mmCIF file of C-alpha atoms in Angstrom:
data_model
loop_
_atom_site.group_PDB
_atom_site.id
_atom_site.type_symbol
_atom_site.label_atom_id
_atom_site.label_comp_id
_atom_site.label_asym_id
_atom_site.label_seq_id
_atom_site.Cartn_x
_atom_site.Cartn_y
_atom_site.Cartn_z
ATOM 1 C CA MET A 1 -44.335 50.369 27.665
ATOM 2 C CA ARG A 2 -45.971 49.157 24.559
ATOM 3 C CA ARG A 3 -42.947 47.701 22.601
ATOM 4 C CA LEU A 4 -42.201 45.577 25.974
ATOM 5 C CA ASN A 5 -45.377 44.143 25.931
ATOM 6 C CA ARG A 6 -45.457 43.491 22.593
ATOM 7 C CA LYS A 7 -42.084 41.778 22.747
ATOM 8 C CA LYS A 8 -43.006 39.486 25.659
ATOM 9 C CA THR A 9 -46.237 38.724 23.884
ATOM 10 C CA LEU A 10 -43.834 37.779 20.707
ATOM 11 C CA ASN A 11 -41.538 35.781 22.888
ATOM 12 C CA LEU A 12 -44.431 33.747 24.464
ATOM 13 C CA MET A 13 -45.567 33.022 20.900
ATOM 14 C CA LYS A 14 -42.604 31.982 19.819
ATOM 15 C CA GLU A 15 -42.152 29.528 22.926
ATOM 16 C CA LEU A 16 -45.189 27.981 22.040
ATOM 17 C CA ASP A 17 -44.370 27.062 18.153
ATOM 18 C CA ALA A 18 -44.519 23.275 17.901
ATOM 19 C CA PHE A 19 -42.927 23.600 14.275
ATOM 20 C CA PRO A 20 -39.233 24.888 15.170
ATOM 21 C CA LYS A 21 -37.606 25.933 11.809
ATOM 22 C CA VAL A 22 -34.366 23.895 11.536
ATOM 23 C CA PRO A 23 -31.593 25.725 9.595
ATOM 24 C CA GLU A 24 -31.101 23.781 5.888
ATOM 25 C CA SER A 25 -27.137 23.941 6.678
ATOM 26 C CA TYR A 26 -27.752 21.613 9.933
ATOM 27 C CA VAL A 27 -30.147 19.156 7.827
ATOM 28 C CA GLU A 28 -28.635 15.853 6.352
ATOM 29 C CA THR A 29 -29.612 14.208 3.440
ATOM 30 C CA SER A 30 -29.046 10.763 2.320
ATOM 31 C CA ALA A 31 -30.150 8.589 -0.566
ATOM 32 C CA SER A 32 -31.911 6.190 1.659
ATOM 33 C CA GLY A 33 -33.978 8.844 2.574
ATOM 34 C CA GLY A 34 -34.696 10.008 -0.667
ATOM 35 C CA THR A 35 -36.014 6.866 -1.426
ATOM 36 C CA VAL A 36 -37.861 6.298 1.398
ATOM 37 C CA SER A 37 -39.597 9.596 0.758
ATOM 38 C CA LEU A 38 -40.259 8.756 -2.586
ATOM 39 C CA ILE A 39 -42.178 5.631 -1.602
ATOM 40 C CA ALA A 40 -44.054 7.444 1.157
ATOM 41 C CA PHE A 41 -45.248 10.464 -1.430
ATOM 42 C CA THR A 42 -46.514 7.430 -3.564
ATOM 43 C CA THR A 43 -48.148 5.536 -1.241
ATOM 44 C CA ILE A 44 -49.992 8.920 0.120
ATOM 45 C CA ALA A 45 -50.953 9.655 -3.236
ATOM 46 C CA PHE A 46 -52.728 6.092 -3.897
ATOM 47 C CA LEU A 47 -54.113 5.975 -0.641
ATOM 48 C CA THR A 48 -55.434 9.856 -1.067
ATOM 49 C CA ILE A 49 -57.401 8.810 -4.571
ATOM 50 C CA MET A 50 -58.879 5.304 -2.986
ATOM 51 C CA GLU A 51 -59.912 7.483 -0.022
ATOM 52 C CA PHE A 52 -61.537 9.881 -2.199
ATOM 53 C CA MET A 53 -63.331 7.248 -4.368
ATOM 54 C CA VAL A 54 -64.813 6.034 -0.956
ATOM 55 C CA TYR A 55 -66.389 9.463 0.012
ATOM 56 C CA ARG A 56 -67.740 9.310 -3.521
ATOM 57 C CA ASP A 57 -69.415 6.164 -2.720
ATOM 58 C CA THR A 58 -72.656 5.649 -0.769
ATOM 59 C CA TRP A 59 -73.999 3.154 1.091
ATOM 60 C CA MET A 60 -77.506 1.674 1.935
ATOM 61 C CA LYS A 61 -78.765 1.520 5.405
ATOM 62 C CA TYR A 62 -81.024 -0.697 6.708
ATOM 63 C CA GLU A 63 -83.649 0.131 9.583
ATOM 64 C CA TYR A 64 -86.333 -2.619 11.085
ATOM 65 C CA GLU A 65 -89.451 -1.322 13.083
ATOM 66 C CA VAL A 66 -93.461 -2.731 13.403
ATOM 67 C CA ASP A 67 -95.544 -2.029 10.811
ATOM 68 C CA LYS A 68 -98.651 -0.242 12.239
ATOM 69 C CA ASP A 69 -100.059 0.414 9.100
ATOM 70 C CA PHE A 70 -103.070 -2.000 8.893
ATOM 71 C CA THR A 71 -105.914 -0.146 7.220
ATOM 72 C CA SER A 72 -104.192 1.056 3.873
ATOM 73 C CA LYS A 73 -104.742 -1.039 0.660
ATOM 74 C CA LEU A 74 -101.784 -3.274 -0.759
ATOM 75 C CA ARG A 75 -101.360 -2.938 -4.713
ATOM 76 C CA ILE A 76 -100.370 -5.997 -6.562
ATOM 77 C CA ASN A 77 -98.432 -5.206 -9.988
ATOM 78 C CA ILE A 78 -99.125 -8.124 -12.244
ATOM 79 C CA ASP A 79 -98.073 -8.818 -15.875
ATOM 80 C CA ILE A 80 -98.443 -12.844 -16.554
ATOM 81 C CA THR A 81 -98.518 -14.603 -19.885
ATOM 82 C CA VAL A 82 -100.672 -17.931 -19.788
ATOM 83 C CA ALA A 83 -100.331 -20.530 -22.451
ATOM 84 C CA MET A 84 -104.184 -20.535 -22.937
ATOM 85 C CA ARG A 85 -107.074 -18.779 -24.513
ATOM 86 C CA CYS A 86 -107.978 -16.016 -22.680
ATOM 87 C CA GLN A 87 -111.586 -17.037 -22.561
ATOM 88 C CA TYR A 88 -110.426 -20.374 -20.673
ATOM 89 C CA VAL A 89 -108.654 -18.622 -18.213
ATOM 90 C CA GLY A 90 -109.654 -16.672 -14.962
ATOM 91 C CA ALA A 91 -107.972 -14.695 -12.403
ATOM 92 C CA ASP A 92 -108.683 -13.355 -9.097
ATOM 93 C CA VAL A 93 -107.707 -12.744 -5.336
ATOM 94 C CA LEU A 94 -109.194 -14.614 -2.067
ATOM 95 C CA ASP A 95 -107.756 -13.329 1.612
ATOM 96 C CA LEU A 96 -108.085 -14.675 4.729
ATOM 97 C CA ALA A 97 -111.143 -12.316 5.663
ATOM 98 C CA GLU A 98 -112.748 -14.314 2.720
ATOM 99 C CA THR A 99 -112.967 -10.788 0.955
ATOM 100 C CA MET A 100 -112.776 -11.728 -3.109
ATOM 101 C CA VAL A 101 -111.377 -9.260 -5.726
ATOM 102 C CA ALA A 102 -112.089 -10.113 -9.141
ATOM 103 C CA SER A 103 -109.627 -9.401 -12.002
ATOM 104 C CA ALA A 104 -112.173 -7.046 -13.545
ATOM 105 C CA ASP A 105 -110.859 -4.789 -11.265
ATOM 106 C CA GLY A 106 -107.911 -3.957 -12.773
ATOM 107 C CA LEU A 107 -106.603 -6.703 -14.781
ATOM 108 C CA ILE A 108 -106.820 -6.981 -18.739
ATOM 109 C CA TYR A 109 -107.026 -9.890 -20.411
ATOM 110 C CA GLU A 110 -104.963 -9.314 -24.028
ATOM 111 C CA PRO A 111 -104.579 -12.556 -26.206
ATOM 112 C CA VAL A 112 -100.715 -12.636 -27.699
ATOM 113 C CA PRO A 113 -98.485 -15.230 -28.864
ATOM 114 C CA PHE A 114 -96.839 -17.493 -26.124
ATOM 115 C CA GLU A 115 -93.144 -17.219 -28.558
ATOM 116 C CA LEU A 116 -91.458 -14.448 -27.793
ATOM 117 C CA THR A 117 -89.685 -12.152 -30.132
ATOM 118 C CA PRO A 118 -85.957 -11.958 -30.445
ATOM 119 C CA GLN A 119 -85.462 -8.649 -28.921
ATOM 120 C CA GLN A 120 -87.923 -9.859 -25.953
ATOM 121 C CA LYS A 121 -85.875 -13.026 -25.663
ATOM 122 C CA GLU A 122 -82.701 -10.695 -24.934
ATOM 123 C CA LEU A 123 -84.240 -8.902 -22.011
ATOM 124 C CA GLN A 124 -85.634 -12.119 -20.521
ATOM 125 C CA ARG A 125 -82.235 -13.649 -20.977
ATOM 126 C CA MET A 126 -81.020 -10.641 -19.223
ATOM 127 C CA LEU A 127 -83.225 -10.918 -16.143
ATOM 128 C CA GLN A 128 -82.699 -14.489 -15.671
ATOM 129 C CA LEU A 129 -78.836 -13.794 -15.361
ATOM 130 C CA ILE A 130 -79.404 -10.805 -13.074
ATOM 131 C CA GLN A 131 -82.135 -13.094 -10.923
ATOM 132 C CA SER A 132 -79.029 -15.747 -10.606
ATOM 133 C CA ARG A 133 -76.525 -13.103 -9.123
ATOM 134 C CA LEU A 134 -79.073 -11.569 -6.934
ATOM 135 C CA GLN A 135 -79.243 -15.242 -5.485
ATOM 136 C CA GLU A 136 -75.246 -15.208 -4.932
ATOM 137 C CA GLU A 137 -74.502 -11.779 -4.432
ATOM 138 C CA HIS A 138 -76.997 -10.086 -2.277
ATOM 139 C CA SER A 139 -75.167 -7.081 -1.991
ATOM 140 C CA LEU A 140 -76.081 -6.490 -5.453
ATOM 141 C CA GLN A 141 -79.377 -5.494 -4.263
ATOM 142 C CA ASP A 142 -77.925 -2.127 -2.955
ATOM 143 C CA VAL A 143 -76.867 -1.170 -6.481
ATOM 144 C CA ILE A 144 -80.310 -1.668 -7.660
ATOM 145 C CA PHE A 145 -81.684 0.398 -4.679
ATOM 146 C CA LYS A 146 -79.426 3.261 -6.146
ATOM 147 C CA SER A 147 -80.078 2.908 -9.828
ATOM 148 C CA ALA A 148 -83.766 3.186 -9.363
ATOM 149 C CA PHE A 149 -85.193 5.398 -11.964
ATOM 150 C CA LYS A 150 -82.000 5.606 -13.691
ATOM 151 C CA SER A 151 -82.292 2.484 -15.482
ATOM 152 C CA ALA A 152 -85.668 1.708 -18.169
ATOM 153 C CA SER A 153 -88.428 -0.144 -16.948
ATOM 154 C CA THR A 154 -88.052 -4.043 -16.500
ATOM 155 C CA ALA A 155 -91.442 -4.313 -18.650
ATOM 156 C CA LEU A 156 -90.869 -6.306 -21.927
ATOM 157 C CA PRO A 157 -90.620 -4.334 -24.974
ATOM 158 C CA PRO A 158 -93.843 -4.358 -27.140
ATOM 159 C CA ARG A 159 -93.716 -6.909 -30.445
ATOM 160 C CA GLU A 160 -91.925 -5.670 -33.438
ATOM 161 C CA ASP A 161 -92.855 -8.268 -36.177
ATOM 162 C CA ASN A 162 -96.351 -8.535 -37.540
ATOM 163 C CA SER A 163 -96.362 -12.386 -37.203
ATOM 164 C CA LEU A 164 -99.810 -13.697 -38.770
ATOM 165 C CA GLN A 165 -99.535 -16.074 -35.932
ATOM 166 C CA SER A 166 -102.955 -16.479 -34.005
ATOM 167 C CA PRO A 167 -102.741 -16.035 -30.613
ATOM 168 C CA ASP A 168 -102.130 -18.819 -28.471
ATOM 169 C CA ALA A 169 -101.593 -17.204 -24.857
ATOM 170 C CA CYS A 170 -103.277 -15.173 -23.157
ATOM 171 C CA ARG A 171 -101.248 -12.183 -20.998
ATOM 172 C CA ILE A 172 -102.857 -10.988 -17.960
ATOM 173 C CA HIS A 173 -101.615 -7.327 -16.901
ATOM 174 C CA GLY A 174 -102.548 -4.682 -14.526
ATOM 175 C CA HIS A 175 -103.001 -3.776 -10.631
ATOM 176 C CA LEU A 176 -105.351 -5.049 -7.995
ATOM 177 C CA TYR A 177 -105.868 -3.464 -4.644
ATOM 178 C CA VAL A 178 -106.396 -5.768 -1.732
ATOM 179 C CA ASN A 179 -106.467 -5.893 2.098
ATOM 180 C CA LYS A 180 -103.218 -6.006 3.802
ATOM 181 C CA VAL A 181 -103.663 -9.404 4.885
ATOM 182 C CA ALA A 182 -102.328 -12.896 3.795
ATOM 183 C CA GLY A 183 -104.293 -14.067 0.615
ATOM 184 C CA ASN A 184 -103.929 -16.256 -2.545
ATOM 185 C CA PHE A 185 -103.880 -14.774 -5.800
ATOM 186 C CA HIS A 186 -104.332 -17.475 -8.563
ATOM 187 C CA ILE A 187 -105.130 -17.971 -12.306
ATOM 188 C CA THR A 188 -106.875 -21.356 -13.387
ATOM 189 C CA VAL A 189 -109.500 -22.554 -15.344
ATOM 190 C CA GLY A 190 -112.656 -20.795 -16.034
ATOM 191 C CA LYS A 191 -114.027 -17.699 -14.928
ATOM 192 C CA ALA A 192 -114.771 -16.818 -11.167
ATOM 193 C CA ILE A 193 -118.478 -16.664 -9.750
ATOM 194 C CA PRO A 194 -118.436 -15.378 -6.116
ATOM 195 C CA HIS A 195 -120.683 -17.074 -3.861
ATOM 196 C CA PRO A 196 -121.279 -16.927 0.118
ATOM 197 C CA ARG A 197 -118.703 -19.538 1.114
ATOM 198 C CA GLY A 198 -116.110 -18.375 -1.145
ATOM 199 C CA HIS A 199 -116.077 -18.407 -5.041
ATOM 200 C CA ALA A 200 -115.918 -20.843 -7.570
ATOM 201 C CA HIS A 201 -114.593 -21.227 -11.472
ATOM 202 C CA LEU A 202 -116.719 -22.531 -14.247
ATOM 203 C CA ALA A 203 -114.249 -25.168 -15.476
ATOM 204 C CA ALA A 204 -116.721 -27.647 -16.995
ATOM 205 C CA LEU A 205 -116.950 -26.311 -20.037
ATOM 206 C CA VAL A 206 -113.522 -26.749 -20.904
ATOM 207 C CA SER A 207 -111.994 -29.834 -22.097
ATOM 208 C CA HIS A 208 -108.572 -31.448 -19.820
ATOM 209 C CA GLU A 209 -106.679 -31.786 -23.384
ATOM 210 C CA SER A 210 -106.824 -28.026 -23.537
ATOM 211 C CA TYR A 211 -104.902 -27.076 -20.329
ATOM 212 C CA ASN A 212 -101.892 -25.836 -20.227
ATOM 213 C CA PHE A 213 -100.342 -23.600 -17.219
ATOM 214 C CA SER A 214 -97.141 -22.906 -19.035
ATOM 215 C CA HIS A 215 -96.651 -19.276 -18.014
ATOM 216 C CA ARG A 216 -94.125 -16.267 -17.930
ATOM 217 C CA ILE A 217 -93.858 -14.091 -15.410
ATOM 218 C CA ASP A 218 -93.155 -10.590 -16.798
ATOM 219 C CA HIS A 219 -93.395 -8.654 -13.614
ATOM 220 C CA LEU A 220 -94.829 -9.207 -9.959
ATOM 221 C CA SER A 221 -94.715 -6.657 -7.227
ATOM 222 C CA PHE A 222 -96.347 -5.448 -4.637
ATOM 223 C CA GLY A 223 -96.518 -1.635 -3.866
ATOM 224 C CA GLU A 224 -95.612 0.982 -5.360
ATOM 225 C CA LEU A 225 -94.281 0.401 -8.982
ATOM 226 C CA ILE A 226 -90.826 1.675 -9.375
ATOM 227 C CA PRO A 227 -89.117 1.568 -12.643
ATOM 228 C CA GLY A 228 -85.982 -0.246 -12.774
ATOM 229 C CA ILE A 229 -86.177 -2.262 -9.420
ATOM 230 C CA ILE A 230 -85.908 -5.829 -10.229
ATOM 231 C CA ASN A 231 -87.993 -8.351 -8.550
ATOM 232 C CA PRO A 232 -87.665 -12.131 -7.346
ATOM 233 C CA LEU A 233 -89.846 -13.057 -10.192
ATOM 234 C CA ASP A 234 -89.230 -10.997 -12.942
ATOM 235 C CA GLY A 235 -87.875 -13.238 -16.040
ATOM 236 C CA THR A 236 -89.610 -16.376 -14.605
ATOM 237 C CA GLU A 237 -90.943 -18.794 -17.065
ATOM 238 C CA LYS A 238 -92.082 -22.476 -16.577
ATOM 239 C CA ILE A 239 -93.393 -24.840 -18.926
ATOM 240 C CA ALA A 240 -96.181 -27.377 -17.791
ATOM 241 C CA SER A 241 -95.133 -31.133 -18.267
ATOM 242 C CA ASP A 242 -98.646 -32.509 -17.978
ATOM 243 C CA HIS A 243 -102.060 -31.306 -18.684
ATOM 244 C CA ASN A 244 -103.013 -31.177 -14.761
ATOM 245 C CA GLN A 245 -100.390 -29.387 -13.123
ATOM 246 C CA MET A 246 -100.455 -27.178 -10.247
ATOM 247 C CA PHE A 247 -97.711 -23.917 -9.876
ATOM 248 C CA GLN A 248 -97.467 -22.254 -6.541
ATOM 249 C CA TYR A 249 -95.522 -19.701 -5.302
ATOM 250 C CA PHE A 250 -95.156 -19.085 -1.412
ATOM 251 C CA ILE A 251 -94.794 -15.231 -0.806
ATOM 252 C CA THR A 252 -93.476 -13.346 2.067
ATOM 253 C CA VAL A 253 -93.948 -9.564 1.508
ATOM 254 C CA VAL A 254 -91.842 -7.048 3.405
ATOM 255 C CA PRO A 255 -93.074 -3.393 3.640
ATOM 256 C CA THR A 256 -90.063 -1.124 2.779
ATOM 257 C CA LYS A 257 -89.472 2.744 2.758
ATOM 258 C CA LEU A 258 -86.973 3.544 0.202
ATOM 259 C CA HIS A 259 -84.914 6.822 0.670
ATOM 260 C CA THR A 260 -82.205 7.407 -1.619
ATOM 261 C CA TYR A 261 -80.285 10.521 -3.208
ATOM 262 C CA LYS A 262 -82.661 9.769 -6.318
ATOM 263 C CA ILE A 263 -86.290 8.694 -4.992
ATOM 264 C CA SER A 264 -88.186 8.382 -1.819
ATOM 265 C CA ALA A 265 -90.960 5.867 -2.280
ATOM 266 C CA GLU A 266 -93.025 3.225 -0.034
ATOM 267 C CA THR A 267 -92.940 0.019 -2.016
ATOM 268 C CA HIS A 268 -92.823 -3.593 -1.026
ATOM 269 C CA GLN A 269 -89.718 -6.407 -1.224
ATOM 270 C CA PHE A 270 -90.773 -10.401 -1.078
ATOM 271 C CA SER A 271 -89.020 -13.542 -1.123
ATOM 272 C CA VAL A 272 -90.327 -16.554 -2.506
ATOM 273 C CA THR A 273 -90.290 -20.198 -2.566
ATOM 274 C CA GLU A 274 -91.705 -22.466 -6.032
ATOM 275 C CA ARG A 275 -93.199 -25.785 -5.935
ATOM 276 C CA GLU A 276 -94.668 -27.505 -8.849
ATOM 277 C CA ARG A 277 -96.543 -30.925 -9.081
ATOM 278 C CA VAL A 278 -98.984 -32.967 -11.258
ATOM 279 C CA ILE A 279 -102.550 -33.332 -9.706
ATOM 280 C CA ASN A 280 -103.089 -37.359 -10.000
ATOM 281 C CA HIS A 281 -106.132 -37.641 -7.478
ATOM 282 C CA ALA A 282 -105.505 -41.937 -8.106
ATOM 283 C CA ALA A 283 -102.224 -41.063 -6.647
ATOM 284 C CA GLY A 284 -103.365 -39.080 -3.963
ATOM 285 C CA SER A 285 -101.897 -36.022 -5.275
ATOM 286 C CA HIS A 286 -105.076 -33.560 -4.808
ATOM 287 C CA GLY A 287 -105.695 -29.962 -5.658
ATOM 288 C CA VAL A 288 -106.521 -27.658 -8.695
ATOM 289 C CA SER A 289 -104.770 -26.967 -11.939
ATOM 290 C CA GLY A 290 -103.664 -23.507 -11.965
ATOM 291 C CA ILE A 291 -100.760 -21.125 -10.578
ATOM 292 C CA PHE A 292 -101.581 -20.062 -6.959
ATOM 293 C CA MET A 293 -99.802 -17.243 -5.821
ATOM 294 C CA LYS A 294 -99.938 -17.517 -1.744
ATOM 295 C CA TYR A 295 -98.945 -14.081 0.061
ATOM 296 C CA ASP A 296 -98.221 -13.268 3.430
ATOM 297 C CA ILE A 297 -97.503 -9.858 4.811
ATOM 298 C CA SER A 298 -94.561 -9.349 7.531
ATOM 299 C CA SER A 299 -95.452 -7.628 10.741
ATOM 300 C CA LEU A 300 -92.106 -6.048 9.937
ATOM 301 C CA MET A 301 -91.308 -2.811 8.129
ATOM 302 C CA VAL A 302 -87.760 -1.989 6.668
ATOM 303 C CA THR A 303 -86.125 1.515 6.037
ATOM 304 C CA VAL A 304 -83.618 1.625 3.564
ATOM 305 C CA THR A 305 -81.796 4.880 3.324
ATOM 306 C CA GLU A 306 -78.589 5.734 1.470
ATOM 307 C CA GLU A 307 -75.853 7.412 3.191
ATOM 308 C CA HIS A 308 -72.867 9.404 2.195
ATOM 309 C CA MET A 309 -69.343 10.108 4.136
ATOM 310 C CA PRO A 310 -69.448 13.570 5.936
ATOM 311 C CA PHE A 311 -66.777 15.879 4.901
ATOM 312 C CA TRP A 312 -65.288 16.343 8.390
ATOM 313 C CA GLN A 313 -65.020 12.568 8.280
ATOM 314 C CA PHE A 314 -63.204 12.680 5.149
ATOM 315 C CA LEU A 315 -60.848 15.036 6.287
ATOM 316 C CA VAL A 316 -60.225 12.943 9.309
ATOM 317 C CA ARG A 317 -59.346 10.003 7.713
ATOM 318 C CA LEU A 318 -57.170 12.162 4.862
ATOM 319 C CA CYS A 319 -54.943 13.465 7.577
ATOM 320 C CA GLY A 320 -54.497 10.081 9.484
ATOM 321 C CA ILE A 321 -53.513 8.502 6.366
ATOM 322 C CA ILE A 322 -50.697 11.483 5.768
ATOM 323 C CA GLY A 323 -49.545 11.571 9.373
ATOM 324 C CA GLY A 324 -49.665 8.001 9.852
ATOM 325 C CA ILE A 325 -47.361 7.148 6.634
ATOM 326 C CA PHE A 326 -44.694 9.809 7.216
ATOM 327 C CA SER A 327 -44.617 8.452 10.898
ATOM 328 C CA THR A 328 -44.341 4.994 10.148
ATOM 329 C CA THR A 329 -41.796 5.640 7.207
ATOM 330 C CA GLY A 330 -39.670 7.735 9.538
ATOM 331 C CA ILE A 331 -39.644 4.841 12.028
ATOM 332 C CA LEU A 332 -38.550 2.197 9.613
ATOM 333 C CA HIS A 333 -36.087 4.558 7.989
ATOM 334 C CA GLY A 334 -34.208 4.883 11.107
ATOM 335 C CA PHE A 335 -34.773 1.200 12.228
ATOM 336 C CA GLY A 336 -33.266 0.345 9.234
ATOM 337 C CA ARG A 337 -30.281 2.875 9.474
ATOM 338 C CA PHE A 338 -29.919 1.200 13.102
ATOM 339 C CA VAL A 339 -29.603 -2.240 11.848
ATOM 340 C CA ALA A 340 -27.350 -1.166 8.687
ATOM 341 C CA GLU A 341 -24.780 0.667 11.220
ATOM 342 C CA ILE A 342 -24.745 -2.206 13.402
ATOM 343 C CA ILE A 343 -23.835 -4.862 10.761
ATOM 344 C CA PHE A 344 -21.322 -2.446 9.225
ATOM 345 C CA CYS A 345 -19.357 -1.789 12.608
ATOM 346 C CA ARG A 346 -19.379 -5.585 12.653
ATOM 347 C CA PHE A 347 -17.178 -5.621 9.485
ATOM 348 C CA ARG A 348 -14.824 -3.120 10.410
ATOM 349 C CA LEU A 349 -14.266 -4.367 13.697
ATOM 350 C CA GLY A 350 -13.033 -8.164 11.847
ATOM 351 C CA SER A 351 -10.977 -5.832 9.437
ATOM 352 C CA TYR A 352 -8.893 -5.171 12.699
ATOM 353 C CA ARG A 353 -8.115 -8.833 13.888
ATOM 354 C CA SER A 354 -4.482 -8.677 15.236
ATOM 355 C CA THR A 355 -1.307 -10.951 13.734
ATOM 356 C CA SER A 356 0.543 -13.346 16.169
ATOM 357 C CA VAL A 357 3.412 -12.223 17.602
ATOM 358 C CA PRO A 358 6.298 -14.770 18.741
ATOM 359 C CA LEU A 359 7.502 -13.818 22.111
ATOM 360 C CA PRO A 360 11.358 -15.099 23.569
ATOM 361 C CA ASP A 361 9.366 -17.784 25.791
ATOM 362 C CA GLY A 362 7.756 -19.573 23.133
ATOM 363 C CA HIS A 363 4.291 -18.029 23.701
ATOM 364 C CA THR A 364 2.656 -16.064 21.098
ATOM 365 C CA ASN A 365 0.957 -12.159 21.795
ATOM 366 C CA ASN A 366 -2.337 -11.939 19.917
ATOM 367 C CA HIS A 367 -2.853 -8.566 21.764
ATOM 368 C CA LEU A 368 -3.295 -5.305 19.261
ATOM 369 C CA PRO A 369 -0.036 -3.305 19.109
ATOM 370 C CA LEU A 370 -0.206 -0.212 21.116
ATOM 371 C CA ILE A 371 -0.430 2.864 18.777
ATOM 372 C CA THR A 372 1.935 5.187 19.829
ATOM 373 C CA ASP A 373 2.820 8.958 17.913
ATOM 374 C CA ASN A 374 6.332 7.468 16.946
ATOM 375 C CA SER A 375 4.600 4.842 15.085
ATOM 376 C CA THR A 376 2.610 6.814 12.980
ATOM 377 C CA HIS A 377 5.579 8.187 11.491
#
């Protein structure tokens, strides 16, 4: 009884077999089929390697939401060199709430030569080249995000030469904490003095001939300082054509949460528009000579997340590639054989054209002769 049930179960499983086994003696092979099989296997191998490379790669996903954090402070990281002596310039921040943040709260004034060393010039040229490529290829920003902490810092290397040249410039570097509202970070002549209606700079003791706001922005960023991230103004250098010249940078800051397989940080991206003009009150160009960075905080926050293809999705795509190529090549091979048989049949029929046989009444017989058993002997 058990054997009978077992045999019925075995027969049922055989009927459900979706992969019937064909004896090798019933399978006909051909040179064309072998060629198509070779092409199919080569294509499968190539596409499998490409799909594996896609599986290993990652991409950045961008999500947007409203920034509800209004109470925290915003950090500004600064490294700017101005072609004037440190006792002649002053830097500070004034926001829309009339809150002044003096440079003494976190900035350092360091007398340095304005001219760069060959090694520093090389890094500056590299930064400028990257900036030009980023303006053309926006997708490169994803590569920079994924390579954060893997590359070296974008700050200029220290000077290696022991030049006896006297410092003719002032390097202002460090960081400041400001309110998360629109503000104006500026560097102009004279030290800042606060007063109830704002603030003023003591510029009366500095002659106009000594004004020179040629500057180099080695680094400017907002939020947490992340080594390896290149910001839009890094490597910028401006040379003043006049003593009384104003350089303006209009900056829009976007809060950003960065989550990659290497780091997880809260930073800020920003876009910038530049403008420069000569101050000439007689010609109607009013203002104050200096470097002005007017920033505004976006109400939207961007979350950048590095994602990876799941393994099950990789398997599904791989099975689709293998099965699709086998099915497609089989259809093409069958269609090719069908077309070839039709062409060969036409040639065979053409070879059996009848010859004209004269009849007694003067007509011709164009029909094929009847083949009989006697005609074969």
